[in-house]
Amino acid sequence: MANRQARLQAIIQRDLADILAFEIKSKAIGYPCVNEVHLSSDASHAKCYVSFLGSKNPYENFEELKKKKGLIRSLLAKKLDIYKVPDLTFLLDDSFDKAERLENLIKEEGEELSKFPHHEE
């Protein structure tokens, strides 16, 4: 069962990425990236984590994406070979932004520490 669920998650992630890249063309949405899909145990709900790489306003892009949920689900239904397509819930994945901020903080701290002389004994 777990293997089937993992396979279905991967298929949904791939198909969503294709739909968002090639079938939903909207400047308001921009270029979303489907990072991860979590399927409920009964496959009735799918949490889809998306990010908008290079976007100046990812929250605005995300709101526009949510408005197209019905269209995206119907396009997904045409691609999937299952009886019932799961209800989609889009979640904004800002882990890339958090990682970038953390990396910048570490870099700044390293630069601050390099200003102090090091004593070697």
PDB file of C-alpha atoms in Angstrom:
ATOM      1  CA  MET A   1       0.000   0.000   0.000  1.00  0.00           C
ATOM      2  CA  ALA A   2       2.768   2.445   0.920  1.00  0.00           C
ATOM      3  CA  ASN A   3       4.576   1.721  -2.332  1.00  0.00           C
ATOM      4  CA  ARG A   4       1.402   2.451  -4.335  1.00  0.00           C
ATOM      5  CA  GLN A   5       0.868   5.692  -2.438  1.00  0.00           C
ATOM      6  CA  ALA A   6       4.461   6.834  -2.981  1.00  0.00           C
ATOM      7  CA  ARG A   7       4.181   6.028  -6.683  1.00  0.00           C
ATOM      8  CA  LEU A   8       0.893   7.941  -6.957  1.00  0.00           C
ATOM      9  CA  GLN A   9       2.424  10.951  -5.148  1.00  0.00           C
ATOM     10  CA  ALA A  10       5.301  10.986  -7.625  1.00  0.00           C
ATOM     11  CA  ILE A  11       2.922  10.744 -10.599  1.00  0.00           C
ATOM     12  CA  ILE A  12       0.743  13.575  -9.270  1.00  0.00           C
ATOM     13  CA  GLN A  13       3.833  15.733  -8.650  1.00  0.00           C
ATOM     14  CA  ARG A  14       5.123  15.120 -12.171  1.00  0.00           C
ATOM     15  CA  ASP A  15       1.745  15.729 -13.808  1.00  0.00           C
ATOM     16  CA  LEU A  16       1.121  18.905 -11.789  1.00  0.00           C
ATOM     17  CA  ALA A  17       4.527  20.214 -12.816  1.00  0.00           C
ATOM     18  CA  ASP A  18       3.686  19.530 -16.478  1.00  0.00           C
ATOM     19  CA  ILE A  19       0.265  21.182 -16.174  1.00  0.00           C
ATOM     20  CA  LEU A  20       1.687  24.283 -14.496  1.00  0.00           C
ATOM     21  CA  ALA A  21       4.559  24.557 -16.953  1.00  0.00           C
ATOM     22  CA  PHE A  22       2.757  23.892 -20.229  1.00  0.00           C
ATOM     23  CA  GLU A  23      -1.026  24.138 -19.846  1.00  0.00           C
ATOM     24  CA  ILE A  24      -1.635  26.964 -17.363  1.00  0.00           C
ATOM     25  CA  LYS A  25      -0.138  30.043 -18.940  1.00  0.00           C
ATOM     26  CA  SER A  26      -0.667  33.077 -16.795  1.00  0.00           C
ATOM     27  CA  LYS A  27       1.686  35.925 -16.029  1.00  0.00           C
ATOM     28  CA  ALA A  28      -0.147  36.369 -12.724  1.00  0.00           C
ATOM     29  CA  ILE A  29       0.936  32.892 -11.643  1.00  0.00           C
ATOM     30  CA  GLY A  30       4.459  33.090 -12.996  1.00  0.00           C
ATOM     31  CA  TYR A  31       6.564  29.945 -12.924  1.00  0.00           C
ATOM     32  CA  PRO A  32       5.573  27.684 -10.049  1.00  0.00           C
ATOM     33  CA  CYS A  33       7.682  24.719  -9.032  1.00  0.00           C
ATOM     34  CA  VAL A  34       5.984  21.691  -7.445  1.00  0.00           C
ATOM     35  CA  ASN A  35       8.415  20.699  -4.693  1.00  0.00           C
ATOM     36  CA  GLU A  36       6.477  17.964  -2.979  1.00  0.00           C
ATOM     37  CA  VAL A  37       3.098  16.222  -2.867  1.00  0.00           C
ATOM     38  CA  HIS A  38       1.689  14.487   0.226  1.00  0.00           C
ATOM     39  CA  LEU A  39      -1.255  12.211  -0.372  1.00  0.00           C
ATOM     40  CA  SER A  40      -3.702  11.255   2.405  1.00  0.00           C
ATOM     41  CA  SER A  41      -3.924   7.565   3.282  1.00  0.00           C
ATOM     42  CA  ASP A  42      -7.215   7.177   1.391  1.00  0.00           C
ATOM     43  CA  ALA A  43      -5.887   9.217  -1.579  1.00  0.00           C
ATOM     44  CA  SER A  44      -8.761  11.698  -1.335  1.00  0.00           C
ATOM     45  CA  HIS A  45      -6.619  14.750  -0.512  1.00  0.00           C
ATOM     46  CA  ALA A  46      -3.263  15.909  -1.831  1.00  0.00           C
ATOM     47  CA  LYS A  47      -1.191  18.666  -0.246  1.00  0.00           C
ATOM     48  CA  CYS A  48       0.915  20.233  -2.968  1.00  0.00           C
ATOM     49  CA  TYR A  49       3.895  22.315  -1.872  1.00  0.00           C
ATOM     50  CA  VAL A  50       4.804  24.915  -4.484  1.00  0.00           C
ATOM     51  CA  SER A  51       7.373  27.667  -4.715  1.00  0.00           C
ATOM     52  CA  PHE A  52       7.919  30.471  -7.173  1.00  0.00           C
ATOM     53  CA  LEU A  53      11.618  30.688  -7.907  1.00  0.00           C
ATOM     54  CA  GLY A  54      12.750  34.084  -9.056  1.00  0.00           C
ATOM     55  CA  SER A  55       9.416  35.718  -8.300  1.00  0.00           C
ATOM     56  CA  LYS A  56       9.320  39.168  -6.770  1.00  0.00           C
ATOM     57  CA  ASN A  57       5.846  38.563  -5.285  1.00  0.00           C
ATOM     58  CA  PRO A  58       5.435  34.840  -4.531  1.00  0.00           C
ATOM     59  CA  TYR A  59       2.405  35.459  -2.300  1.00  0.00           C
ATOM     60  CA  GLU A  60       0.534  37.151  -5.132  1.00  0.00           C
ATOM     61  CA  ASN A  61       1.490  34.333  -7.512  1.00  0.00           C
ATOM     62  CA  PHE A  62       0.302  31.831  -4.924  1.00  0.00           C
ATOM     63  CA  GLU A  63      -3.101  33.525  -4.561  1.00  0.00           C
ATOM     64  CA  GLU A  64      -3.580  33.436  -8.346  1.00  0.00           C
ATOM     65  CA  LEU A  65      -2.592  29.762  -8.420  1.00  0.00           C
ATOM     66  CA  LYS A  66      -5.202  28.929  -5.777  1.00  0.00           C
ATOM     67  CA  LYS A  67      -7.878  30.595  -7.923  1.00  0.00           C
ATOM     68  CA  LYS A  68      -7.107  28.116 -10.729  1.00  0.00           C
ATOM     69  CA  LYS A  69      -7.378  25.031  -8.489  1.00  0.00           C
ATOM     70  CA  GLY A  70     -10.527  23.713 -10.197  1.00  0.00           C
ATOM     71  CA  LEU A  71      -9.048  23.972 -13.675  1.00  0.00           C
ATOM     72  CA  ILE A  72      -5.805  22.359 -12.536  1.00  0.00           C
ATOM     73  CA  ARG A  73      -7.696  19.478 -10.895  1.00  0.00           C
ATOM     74  CA  SER A  74      -9.741  18.830 -14.049  1.00  0.00           C
ATOM     75  CA  LEU A  75      -6.590  18.831 -16.184  1.00  0.00           C
ATOM     76  CA  LEU A  76      -4.992  16.436 -13.701  1.00  0.00           C
ATOM     77  CA  ALA A  77      -8.028  14.137 -13.940  1.00  0.00           C
ATOM     78  CA  LYS A  78      -7.428  13.783 -17.676  1.00  0.00           C
ATOM     79  CA  LYS A  79      -3.859  12.659 -17.047  1.00  0.00           C
ATOM     80  CA  LEU A  80      -4.396  10.295 -14.123  1.00  0.00           C
ATOM     81  CA  ASP A  81      -5.729   6.788 -14.565  1.00  0.00           C
ATOM     82  CA  ILE A  82      -7.521   6.537 -11.222  1.00  0.00           C
ATOM     83  CA  TYR A  83     -11.211   6.484 -10.296  1.00  0.00           C
ATOM     84  CA  LYS A  84     -11.269   9.598  -8.126  1.00  0.00           C
ATOM     85  CA  VAL A  85      -8.818  12.466  -8.386  1.00  0.00           C
ATOM     86  CA  PRO A  86      -7.783  13.795  -4.973  1.00  0.00           C
ATOM     87  CA  ASP A  87      -8.829  17.242  -3.808  1.00  0.00           C
ATOM     88  CA  LEU A  88      -5.847  19.556  -4.175  1.00  0.00           C
ATOM     89  CA  THR A  89      -4.610  21.880  -1.465  1.00  0.00           C
ATOM     90  CA  PHE A  90      -1.806  24.191  -2.507  1.00  0.00           C
ATOM     91  CA  LEU A  91       0.671  25.292   0.152  1.00  0.00           C
ATOM     92  CA  LEU A  92       3.397  27.865  -0.342  1.00  0.00           C
ATOM     93  CA  ASP A  93       6.792  26.298   0.226  1.00  0.00           C
ATOM     94  CA  ASP A  94       9.196  29.034   1.275  1.00  0.00           C
ATOM     95  CA  SER A  95      11.995  26.709   2.362  1.00  0.00           C
ATOM     96  CA  PHE A  96      14.256  27.962  -0.450  1.00  0.00           C
ATOM     97  CA  ASP A  97      13.826  31.543   0.742  1.00  0.00           C
ATOM     98  CA  LYS A  98      14.515  30.529   4.332  1.00  0.00           C
ATOM     99  CA  ALA A  99      17.634  28.638   3.286  1.00  0.00           C
ATOM    100  CA  GLU A 100      18.880  31.648   1.318  1.00  0.00           C
ATOM    101  CA  ARG A 101      18.312  33.993   4.286  1.00  0.00           C
ATOM    102  CA  LEU A 102      20.118  31.576   6.600  1.00  0.00           C
ATOM    103  CA  GLU A 103      23.002  31.274   4.184  1.00  0.00           C
ATOM    104  CA  ASN A 104      23.295  35.078   3.983  1.00  0.00           C
ATOM    105  CA  LEU A 105      23.270  35.375   7.785  1.00  0.00           C
ATOM    106  CA  ILE A 106      26.041  32.793   8.102  1.00  0.00           C
ATOM    107  CA  LYS A 107      28.061  34.604   5.450  1.00  0.00           C
ATOM    108  CA  GLU A 108      27.622  37.943   7.245  1.00  0.00           C
ATOM    109  CA  GLU A 109      28.646  36.417  10.577  1.00  0.00           C
ATOM    110  CA  GLY A 110      31.721  34.897   8.956  1.00  0.00           C
ATOM    111  CA  GLU A 111      32.698  38.288   7.575  1.00  0.00           C
ATOM    112  CA  GLU A 112      32.223  39.885  11.005  1.00  0.00           C
ATOM    113  CA  LEU A 113      34.362  37.240  12.697  1.00  0.00           C
ATOM    114  CA  SER A 114      37.120  37.585  10.113  1.00  0.00           C
ATOM    115  CA  LYS A 115      37.616  41.216  11.204  1.00  0.00           C
ATOM    116  CA  PHE A 116      38.903  40.127  14.602  1.00  0.00           C
ATOM    117  CA  PRO A 117      42.541  39.038  14.900  1.00  0.00           C
ATOM    118  CA  HIS A 118      43.069  35.357  15.630  1.00  0.00           C
ATOM    119  CA  HIS A 119      45.470  34.326  18.371  1.00  0.00           C
ATOM    120  CA  GLU A 120      47.334  31.093  17.855  1.00  0.00           C
ATOM    121  CA  GLU A 121      49.212  29.655  20.773  1.00  0.00           C
TER     122      GLU A 121
END
